[in-house]
């Protein structure tokens, strides 16, 4: 009772804004991932970066929580860990490195709409018109902001990216449906999935990239940033926001990522925004704000199914597809010869 009351008290308009602002720091930090990768990490090691993002951060959170899954939650943790981390990371990197950054970011921005669609079938909830319109406007805004005319579409990269965002969206809805076990926190649930995905990715990285190189000082700084800031701290802020705001409103915060990636291009590469990009920026910001309203109450038909996700209404414990891909173009240009 006390916890529920406190949560309700903290989700007024001012409280929601503060929680959303803090949670938005997570996709903002994910927007710097590729810039950090291209400047500080070993070149051509995307799977190594994926392993380092997942496993050390998961072990750190597991050490802090000191709680393991029990009973049926072993199977659920494995399923969610594979959907959200183990399968998602390799696919998203394949798509990111084979598609132009604008295409990848635009596809990733469709994730709120996919989450809405899966919620209809799995959770039996009726989405609001506002959420659907905001999702469409947000995707359109991101397209105007980062998509370039004449962008080439690689078939393998396109399939990988589409499968990745579908898996991520389905993992999000499953997490909402299953909630979390009694006595476990969102950090515990996050830790289990990161560890599962990280363990799976270790042999994937070893098979595809071989032994990792001896780390340099820059590598240590970059890896430390990914583990502590881009994963452990970011997830803590992200899940606090999801638990307080709900998965739907929180998913729109992922639109912060391409905004940060664009800002990185302006600051680092001294790029200028076109009129169409300014319009896309305004549309993406408007969609993000429109998506932050309290979720509509479930219909009677969906109340029993939705109840399963009330205790832990959360999105997937990993960056959204847009979060992982929007910075690709910035990273590529930084490394491009002058």
mmCIF file of C-alpha atoms in Angstrom:
data_model
loop_
_atom_site.group_PDB
_atom_site.id
_atom_site.type_symbol
_atom_site.label_atom_id
_atom_site.label_comp_id
_atom_site.label_asym_id
_atom_site.label_seq_id
_atom_site.Cartn_x
_atom_site.Cartn_y
_atom_site.Cartn_z
ATOM 1 C CA UNK A 1 0.000 0.000 0.000
ATOM 2 C CA UNK A 2 2.707 2.473 0.987
ATOM 3 C CA UNK A 3 4.761 1.773 -2.115
ATOM 4 C CA UNK A 4 1.750 2.110 -4.389
ATOM 5 C CA UNK A 5 0.744 5.353 -2.749
ATOM 6 C CA UNK A 6 4.241 6.746 -3.088
ATOM 7 C CA UNK A 7 4.341 5.775 -6.748
ATOM 8 C CA UNK A 8 1.028 7.454 -7.374
ATOM 9 C CA UNK A 9 2.108 10.577 -5.540
ATOM 10 C CA UNK A 10 5.238 10.815 -7.620
ATOM 11 C CA UNK A 11 3.517 10.529 -10.989
ATOM 12 C CA UNK A 12 1.695 13.880 -11.100
ATOM 13 C CA UNK A 13 2.480 16.212 -13.967
ATOM 14 C CA UNK A 14 5.591 17.676 -12.339
ATOM 15 C CA UNK A 15 6.653 14.264 -11.039
ATOM 16 C CA UNK A 16 6.212 12.636 -14.461
ATOM 17 C CA UNK A 17 8.259 15.366 -16.107
ATOM 18 C CA UNK A 18 11.127 14.851 -13.683
ATOM 19 C CA UNK A 19 11.045 11.070 -14.098
ATOM 20 C CA UNK A 20 10.849 11.377 -17.884
ATOM 21 C CA UNK A 21 13.748 13.848 -17.948
ATOM 22 C CA UNK A 22 15.908 11.483 -15.894
ATOM 23 C CA UNK A 23 14.918 8.464 -17.978
ATOM 24 C CA UNK A 24 15.683 10.373 -21.185
ATOM 25 C CA UNK A 25 19.324 10.508 -20.097
ATOM 26 C CA UNK A 26 19.495 6.791 -20.960
ATOM 27 C CA UNK A 27 18.765 7.059 -24.716
ATOM 28 C CA UNK A 28 20.815 10.262 -24.705
ATOM 29 C CA UNK A 29 23.824 8.302 -23.470
ATOM 30 C CA UNK A 30 23.089 5.524 -25.977
ATOM 31 C CA UNK A 31 23.220 8.189 -28.675
ATOM 32 C CA UNK A 32 26.931 8.589 -27.948
ATOM 33 C CA UNK A 33 27.665 4.860 -28.253
ATOM 34 C CA UNK A 34 28.899 4.812 -31.829
ATOM 35 C CA UNK A 35 30.919 7.975 -31.388
ATOM 36 C CA UNK A 36 32.630 6.358 -28.392
ATOM 37 C CA UNK A 37 33.023 3.106 -30.345
ATOM 38 C CA UNK A 38 34.671 4.745 -33.355
ATOM 39 C CA UNK A 39 36.933 6.999 -31.310
ATOM 40 C CA UNK A 40 37.939 4.869 -28.318
ATOM 41 C CA UNK A 41 37.297 1.176 -28.980
ATOM 42 C CA UNK A 42 39.243 -1.312 -31.156
ATOM 43 C CA UNK A 43 38.312 -0.895 -34.816
ATOM 44 C CA UNK A 44 36.080 -3.502 -36.435
ATOM 45 C CA UNK A 45 35.011 -5.205 -33.193
ATOM 46 C CA UNK A 46 31.225 -4.685 -32.933
ATOM 47 C CA UNK A 47 30.616 -8.044 -31.237
ATOM 48 C CA UNK A 48 33.319 -7.320 -28.672
ATOM 49 C CA UNK A 49 31.564 -4.045 -27.912
ATOM 50 C CA UNK A 50 28.268 -5.935 -27.563
ATOM 51 C CA UNK A 51 29.778 -8.435 -25.110
ATOM 52 C CA UNK A 52 31.370 -5.691 -23.040
ATOM 53 C CA UNK A 53 28.116 -3.757 -22.912
ATOM 54 C CA UNK A 54 26.105 -6.770 -21.757
ATOM 55 C CA UNK A 55 28.108 -9.146 -19.581
ATOM 56 C CA UNK A 56 30.172 -6.910 -17.233
ATOM 57 C CA UNK A 57 27.215 -4.597 -16.646
ATOM 58 C CA UNK A 58 24.951 -7.589 -15.983
ATOM 59 C CA UNK A 59 27.421 -9.103 -13.526
ATOM 60 C CA UNK A 60 27.774 -5.745 -11.771
ATOM 61 C CA UNK A 61 24.004 -5.398 -11.357
ATOM 62 C CA UNK A 62 23.753 -9.045 -10.303
ATOM 63 C CA UNK A 63 26.378 -8.424 -7.622
ATOM 64 C CA UNK A 64 24.446 -5.407 -6.368
ATOM 65 C CA UNK A 65 21.121 -7.234 -6.283
ATOM 66 C CA UNK A 66 22.464 -10.635 -5.189
ATOM 67 C CA UNK A 67 19.316 -12.350 -6.377
ATOM 68 C CA UNK A 68 18.912 -15.191 -8.879
ATOM 69 C CA UNK A 69 15.765 -16.299 -10.719
ATOM 70 C CA UNK A 70 13.629 -18.996 -9.129
ATOM 71 C CA UNK A 71 11.321 -21.615 -10.592
ATOM 72 C CA UNK A 72 9.755 -20.658 -13.894
ATOM 73 C CA UNK A 73 11.685 -17.404 -13.920
ATOM 74 C CA UNK A 74 14.805 -19.247 -15.056
ATOM 75 C CA UNK A 75 13.062 -19.993 -18.343
ATOM 76 C CA UNK A 76 11.574 -16.512 -18.576
ATOM 77 C CA UNK A 77 14.919 -14.833 -17.889
ATOM 78 C CA UNK A 78 16.553 -16.929 -20.625
ATOM 79 C CA UNK A 79 13.763 -16.156 -23.106
ATOM 80 C CA UNK A 80 13.842 -12.428 -22.416
ATOM 81 C CA UNK A 81 17.630 -12.337 -22.329
ATOM 82 C CA UNK A 82 17.845 -13.936 -25.761
ATOM 83 C CA UNK A 83 15.119 -11.741 -27.272
ATOM 84 C CA UNK A 84 16.357 -8.469 -25.844
ATOM 85 C CA UNK A 85 20.136 -8.993 -25.763
ATOM 86 C CA UNK A 86 21.515 -12.257 -27.161
ATOM 87 C CA UNK A 87 19.734 -12.162 -30.529
ATOM 88 C CA UNK A 88 19.019 -8.450 -30.669
ATOM 89 C CA UNK A 89 22.615 -7.233 -30.368
ATOM 90 C CA UNK A 90 24.122 -9.281 -33.238
ATOM 91 C CA UNK A 91 21.211 -8.457 -35.554
ATOM 92 C CA UNK A 92 21.266 -4.770 -34.725
ATOM 93 C CA UNK A 93 24.995 -4.551 -35.410
ATOM 94 C CA UNK A 94 24.612 -6.382 -38.734
ATOM 95 C CA UNK A 95 21.918 -3.917 -39.733
ATOM 96 C CA UNK A 96 23.827 -0.933 -38.411
ATOM 97 C CA UNK A 97 26.981 -1.693 -40.348
ATOM 98 C CA UNK A 98 25.258 -2.680 -43.609
ATOM 99 C CA UNK A 99 22.667 0.093 -43.794
ATOM 100 C CA UNK A 100 23.070 3.867 -43.933
ATOM 101 C CA UNK A 101 22.613 5.354 -40.478
ATOM 102 C CA UNK A 102 19.496 7.243 -41.515
ATOM 103 C CA UNK A 103 17.753 4.076 -42.726
ATOM 104 C CA UNK A 104 18.681 2.200 -39.561
ATOM 105 C CA UNK A 105 17.478 4.997 -37.298
ATOM 106 C CA UNK A 106 14.202 5.366 -39.203
ATOM 107 C CA UNK A 107 13.449 1.647 -38.932
ATOM 108 C CA UNK A 108 14.311 1.725 -35.239
ATOM 109 C CA UNK A 109 11.922 4.632 -34.685
ATOM 110 C CA UNK A 110 9.044 2.320 -35.668
ATOM 111 C CA UNK A 111 9.468 0.356 -32.440
ATOM 112 C CA UNK A 112 6.777 2.239 -30.434
ATOM 113 C CA UNK A 113 4.265 1.275 -33.124
ATOM 114 C CA UNK A 114 5.362 -2.373 -32.999
ATOM 115 C CA UNK A 115 5.042 -2.381 -29.208
ATOM 116 C CA UNK A 116 1.517 -0.999 -29.603
ATOM 117 C CA UNK A 117 0.632 -3.693 -32.129
ATOM 118 C CA UNK A 118 1.969 -6.580 -30.050
ATOM 119 C CA UNK A 119 0.198 -5.193 -26.979
ATOM 120 C CA UNK A 120 -3.142 -5.548 -28.749
ATOM 121 C CA UNK A 121 -2.611 -9.275 -29.338
ATOM 122 C CA UNK A 122 -0.684 -10.266 -26.204
ATOM 123 C CA UNK A 123 -2.020 -7.913 -23.539
ATOM 124 C CA UNK A 124 -5.478 -7.353 -25.071
ATOM 125 C CA UNK A 125 -5.218 -3.594 -24.551
ATOM 126 C CA UNK A 126 -6.667 -0.883 -26.764
ATOM 127 C CA UNK A 127 -4.089 1.720 -27.822
ATOM 128 C CA UNK A 128 -5.044 5.376 -27.736
ATOM 129 C CA UNK A 129 -5.279 7.361 -30.955
ATOM 130 C CA UNK A 130 -2.727 9.758 -29.476
ATOM 131 C CA UNK A 131 -0.153 6.985 -29.089
ATOM 132 C CA UNK A 132 -0.596 5.747 -32.664
ATOM 133 C CA UNK A 133 -0.453 9.242 -34.157
ATOM 134 C CA UNK A 134 2.553 10.173 -32.019
ATOM 135 C CA UNK A 135 4.327 6.996 -33.134
ATOM 136 C CA UNK A 136 3.740 7.790 -36.806
ATOM 137 C CA UNK A 137 4.775 11.425 -36.396
ATOM 138 C CA UNK A 138 7.872 10.429 -34.442
ATOM 139 C CA UNK A 139 8.989 7.976 -37.108
ATOM 140 C CA UNK A 140 8.357 10.585 -39.801
ATOM 141 C CA UNK A 141 10.304 13.188 -37.872
ATOM 142 C CA UNK A 142 13.288 10.889 -37.454
ATOM 143 C CA UNK A 143 13.147 10.080 -41.181
ATOM 144 C CA UNK A 144 13.292 13.775 -42.077
ATOM 145 C CA UNK A 145 16.083 14.325 -39.571
ATOM 146 C CA UNK A 146 18.465 11.530 -40.572
ATOM 147 C CA UNK A 147 17.276 9.842 -43.774
ATOM 148 C CA UNK A 148 19.054 10.884 -46.959
ATOM 149 C CA UNK A 149 17.797 10.791 -50.511
ATOM 150 C CA UNK A 150 19.218 7.944 -52.541
ATOM 151 C CA UNK A 151 20.089 5.842 -49.489
ATOM 152 C CA UNK A 152 21.108 2.341 -50.594
ATOM 153 C CA UNK A 153 19.270 -0.593 -49.030
ATOM 154 C CA UNK A 154 21.325 -3.722 -48.402
ATOM 155 C CA UNK A 155 18.983 -6.734 -48.300
ATOM 156 C CA UNK A 156 20.865 -8.543 -45.511
ATOM 157 C CA UNK A 157 21.094 -5.416 -43.392
ATOM 158 C CA UNK A 158 17.436 -4.592 -43.956
ATOM 159 C CA UNK A 159 16.253 -8.073 -42.925
ATOM 160 C CA UNK A 160 18.545 -8.070 -39.880
ATOM 161 C CA UNK A 161 17.286 -4.670 -38.728
ATOM 162 C CA UNK A 162 13.618 -5.530 -39.197
ATOM 163 C CA UNK A 163 13.979 -8.845 -37.335
ATOM 164 C CA UNK A 164 15.902 -7.072 -34.556
ATOM 165 C CA UNK A 165 13.251 -4.438 -33.882
ATOM 166 C CA UNK A 166 10.462 -7.051 -34.073
ATOM 167 C CA UNK A 167 12.261 -9.217 -31.486
ATOM 168 C CA UNK A 168 12.862 -6.189 -29.275
ATOM 169 C CA UNK A 169 9.241 -5.083 -29.463
ATOM 170 C CA UNK A 170 7.989 -8.602 -28.675
ATOM 171 C CA UNK A 171 10.428 -8.830 -25.760
ATOM 172 C CA UNK A 172 9.064 -5.540 -24.456
ATOM 173 C CA UNK A 173 5.506 -6.821 -24.492
ATOM 174 C CA UNK A 174 6.481 -10.137 -22.877
ATOM 175 C CA UNK A 175 8.232 -8.241 -20.102
ATOM 176 C CA UNK A 176 5.067 -6.242 -19.521
ATOM 177 C CA UNK A 177 2.937 -9.396 -19.479
ATOM 178 C CA UNK A 178 5.200 -11.333 -17.118
ATOM 179 C CA UNK A 179 6.083 -8.409 -14.868
ATOM 180 C CA UNK A 180 8.714 -9.478 -12.373
ATOM 181 C CA UNK A 181 8.817 -12.060 -9.588
ATOM 182 C CA UNK A 182 7.796 -11.077 -6.105
ATOM 183 C CA UNK A 183 10.669 -9.495 -4.172
ATOM 184 C CA UNK A 184 12.773 -8.829 -7.282
ATOM 185 C CA UNK A 185 13.554 -5.336 -8.525
ATOM 186 C CA UNK A 186 13.772 -4.081 -12.089
ATOM 187 C CA UNK A 187 17.559 -4.053 -11.709
ATOM 188 C CA UNK A 188 17.450 -7.767 -10.838
ATOM 189 C CA UNK A 189 15.409 -8.495 -13.957
ATOM 190 C CA UNK A 190 17.784 -6.372 -16.014
ATOM 191 C CA UNK A 191 20.827 -8.153 -14.596
ATOM 192 C CA UNK A 192 19.474 -11.611 -15.426
ATOM 193 C CA UNK A 193 18.827 -10.699 -19.043
ATOM 194 C CA UNK A 194 22.155 -8.933 -19.535
ATOM 195 C CA UNK A 195 24.020 -11.928 -18.115
ATOM 196 C CA UNK A 196 22.070 -14.408 -20.266
ATOM 197 C CA UNK A 197 22.615 -12.347 -23.405
ATOM 198 C CA UNK A 198 26.249 -11.655 -22.546
ATOM 199 C CA UNK A 199 27.065 -15.337 -21.995
ATOM 200 C CA UNK A 200 25.493 -16.164 -25.359
ATOM 201 C CA UNK A 201 27.454 -13.384 -27.086
ATOM 202 C CA UNK A 202 30.877 -14.494 -25.769
ATOM 203 C CA UNK A 203 31.228 -17.433 -28.205
ATOM 204 C CA UNK A 204 29.567 -15.386 -30.966
ATOM 205 C CA UNK A 205 32.214 -12.693 -30.592
ATOM 206 C CA UNK A 206 35.015 -15.264 -30.326
ATOM 207 C CA UNK A 207 33.881 -17.104 -33.445
ATOM 208 C CA UNK A 208 33.294 -14.002 -35.567
ATOM 209 C CA UNK A 209 36.164 -11.798 -34.379
ATOM 210 C CA UNK A 210 38.711 -14.030 -32.666
ATOM 211 C CA UNK A 211 40.643 -13.129 -29.543
ATOM 212 C CA UNK A 212 40.295 -9.491 -28.439
ATOM 213 C CA UNK A 213 43.342 -7.247 -28.824
ATOM 214 C CA UNK A 214 45.395 -5.995 -25.896
ATOM 215 C CA UNK A 215 43.444 -2.946 -24.696
ATOM 216 C CA UNK A 216 44.966 0.505 -24.963
ATOM 217 C CA UNK A 217 44.296 3.380 -22.579
ATOM 218 C CA UNK A 218 41.656 4.705 -24.956
ATOM 219 C CA UNK A 219 40.048 1.261 -25.102
ATOM 220 C CA UNK A 220 39.852 1.086 -21.299
ATOM 221 C CA UNK A 221 38.248 4.537 -21.142
ATOM 222 C CA UNK A 222 35.741 3.627 -23.858
ATOM 223 C CA UNK A 223 34.835 0.259 -22.356
ATOM 224 C CA UNK A 224 34.491 1.802 -18.900
ATOM 225 C CA UNK A 225 32.098 4.391 -20.285
ATOM 226 C CA UNK A 226 29.993 1.738 -22.024
ATOM 227 C CA UNK A 227 29.745 -0.481 -18.957
ATOM 228 C CA UNK A 228 29.268 2.113 -16.199
ATOM 229 C CA UNK A 229 27.501 4.990 -17.956
ATOM 230 C CA UNK A 230 26.001 3.594 -21.161
ATOM 231 C CA UNK A 231 24.676 0.402 -19.585
ATOM 232 C CA UNK A 232 24.581 0.112 -15.774
ATOM 233 C CA UNK A 233 23.654 3.733 -14.941
ATOM 234 C CA UNK A 234 21.561 4.216 -18.076
ATOM 235 C CA UNK A 235 19.508 1.093 -17.368
ATOM 236 C CA UNK A 236 18.908 2.160 -13.775
ATOM 237 C CA UNK A 237 17.459 5.476 -14.984
ATOM 238 C CA UNK A 238 15.628 3.793 -17.862
ATOM 239 C CA UNK A 239 13.816 1.208 -15.750
ATOM 240 C CA UNK A 240 12.899 3.703 -13.075
ATOM 241 C CA UNK A 241 11.220 5.716 -15.804
ATOM 242 C CA UNK A 242 9.519 2.679 -17.299
ATOM 243 C CA UNK A 243 8.202 1.513 -13.958
ATOM 244 C CA UNK A 244 6.773 4.947 -13.144
ATOM 245 C CA UNK A 245 5.633 6.095 -16.597
ATOM 246 C CA UNK A 246 4.736 2.815 -18.298
ATOM 247 C CA UNK A 247 6.282 1.123 -21.315
ATOM 248 C CA UNK A 248 4.384 3.161 -23.907
ATOM 249 C CA UNK A 249 5.416 6.662 -22.797
ATOM 250 C CA UNK A 250 8.946 5.488 -22.048
ATOM 251 C CA UNK A 251 9.360 3.997 -25.529
ATOM 252 C CA UNK A 252 8.925 7.464 -27.037
ATOM 253 C CA UNK A 253 11.933 8.685 -25.062
ATOM 254 C CA UNK A 254 14.055 6.664 -27.494
ATOM 255 C CA UNK A 255 13.485 9.516 -29.965
ATOM 256 C CA UNK A 256 16.027 11.472 -27.919
ATOM 257 C CA UNK A 257 18.725 9.312 -29.466
ATOM 258 C CA UNK A 258 18.712 10.599 -33.057
ATOM 259 C CA UNK A 259 18.486 14.112 -31.651
ATOM 260 C CA UNK A 260 21.680 13.530 -29.682
ATOM 261 C CA UNK A 261 23.321 11.876 -32.692
ATOM 262 C CA UNK A 262 22.445 14.903 -34.821
ATOM 263 C CA UNK A 263 23.789 17.252 -32.164
ATOM 264 C CA UNK A 264 26.996 15.210 -32.175
ATOM 265 C CA UNK A 265 27.316 15.758 -35.915
ATOM 266 C CA UNK A 266 26.845 19.498 -35.481
ATOM 267 C CA UNK A 267 29.329 19.797 -32.620
ATOM 268 C CA UNK A 268 31.991 17.322 -33.749
ATOM 269 C CA UNK A 269 31.699 17.647 -37.517
ATOM 270 C CA UNK A 270 30.430 21.254 -37.693
ATOM 271 C CA UNK A 271 27.444 20.213 -39.795
ATOM 272 C CA UNK A 272 24.464 22.465 -40.503
ATOM 273 C CA UNK A 273 20.774 21.535 -40.364
ATOM 274 C CA UNK A 274 18.605 21.926 -43.442
ATOM 275 C CA UNK A 275 15.056 23.263 -43.231
ATOM 276 C CA UNK A 276 13.694 19.705 -43.595
ATOM 277 C CA UNK A 277 15.927 18.500 -40.759
ATOM 278 C CA UNK A 278 14.686 21.310 -38.529
ATOM 279 C CA UNK A 279 11.118 20.234 -39.295
ATOM 280 C CA UNK A 280 12.014 16.622 -38.498
ATOM 281 C CA UNK A 281 13.599 17.741 -35.235
ATOM 282 C CA UNK A 282 10.446 19.599 -34.222
ATOM 283 C CA UNK A 283 8.201 16.672 -35.189
ATOM 284 C CA UNK A 284 10.323 14.184 -33.223
ATOM 285 C CA UNK A 285 10.311 16.440 -30.157
ATOM 286 C CA UNK A 286 6.560 16.941 -30.435
ATOM 287 C CA UNK A 287 5.930 13.202 -30.743
ATOM 288 C CA UNK A 288 8.133 12.478 -27.743
ATOM 289 C CA UNK A 289 6.231 14.998 -25.612
ATOM 290 C CA UNK A 290 2.832 13.774 -26.867
ATOM 291 C CA UNK A 291 3.785 10.208 -25.966
ATOM 292 C CA UNK A 292 4.454 11.119 -22.336
ATOM 293 C CA UNK A 293 0.835 11.454 -21.264
ATOM 294 C CA UNK A 294 -0.514 8.887 -18.786
ATOM 295 C CA UNK A 295 -1.597 5.674 -20.468
ATOM 296 C CA UNK A 296 -5.308 5.119 -21.039
ATOM 297 C CA UNK A 297 -7.055 2.694 -18.761
ATOM 298 C CA UNK A 298 -7.357 -0.826 -20.106
ATOM 299 C CA UNK A 299 -10.650 -2.105 -21.413
ATOM 300 C CA UNK A 300 -12.535 -4.649 -19.331
ATOM 301 C CA UNK A 301 -11.644 -7.382 -21.806
ATOM 302 C CA UNK A 302 -7.971 -6.711 -21.344
ATOM 303 C CA UNK A 303 -7.879 -6.045 -17.617
ATOM 304 C CA UNK A 304 -6.944 -9.580 -16.591
ATOM 305 C CA UNK A 305 -4.156 -9.858 -19.151
ATOM 306 C CA UNK A 306 -2.856 -6.395 -18.356
ATOM 307 C CA UNK A 307 -2.776 -7.186 -14.658
ATOM 308 C CA UNK A 308 0.101 -9.558 -15.304
ATOM 309 C CA UNK A 309 2.289 -6.615 -16.261
ATOM 310 C CA UNK A 310 1.219 -4.117 -13.600
ATOM 311 C CA UNK A 311 3.922 -4.994 -11.093
ATOM 312 C CA UNK A 312 6.679 -4.395 -13.597
ATOM 313 C CA UNK A 313 5.424 -2.494 -16.612
ATOM 314 C CA UNK A 314 8.707 -2.322 -18.414
ATOM 315 C CA UNK A 315 10.304 -2.201 -21.772
ATOM 316 C CA UNK A 316 13.140 -4.419 -22.838
ATOM 317 C CA UNK A 317 16.307 -4.076 -20.769
ATOM 318 C CA UNK A 318 18.425 -2.881 -23.632
ATOM 319 C CA UNK A 319 18.701 0.168 -25.826
ATOM 320 C CA UNK A 320 15.942 0.485 -28.377
ATOM 321 C CA UNK A 321 16.728 -0.197 -31.986
ATOM 322 C CA UNK A 322 16.773 3.511 -32.704
ATOM 323 C CA UNK A 323 19.073 4.039 -29.735
ATOM 324 C CA UNK A 324 21.649 1.608 -31.076
ATOM 325 C CA UNK A 325 21.592 2.749 -34.680
ATOM 326 C CA UNK A 326 20.988 6.465 -34.912
ATOM 327 C CA UNK A 327 24.603 7.319 -34.214
ATOM 328 C CA UNK A 328 26.048 5.112 -36.946
ATOM 329 C CA UNK A 329 26.195 7.870 -39.540
ATOM 330 C CA UNK A 330 27.964 10.193 -37.114
ATOM 331 C CA UNK A 331 30.490 7.499 -36.245
ATOM 332 C CA UNK A 332 31.144 6.703 -39.890
ATOM 333 C CA UNK A 333 31.697 10.339 -40.807
ATOM 334 C CA UNK A 334 34.053 10.913 -37.922
ATOM 335 C CA UNK A 335 36.226 8.065 -39.191
ATOM 336 C CA UNK A 336 35.909 9.047 -42.830
ATOM 337 C CA UNK A 337 38.996 10.521 -44.439
ATOM 338 C CA UNK A 338 38.958 14.293 -44.705
#
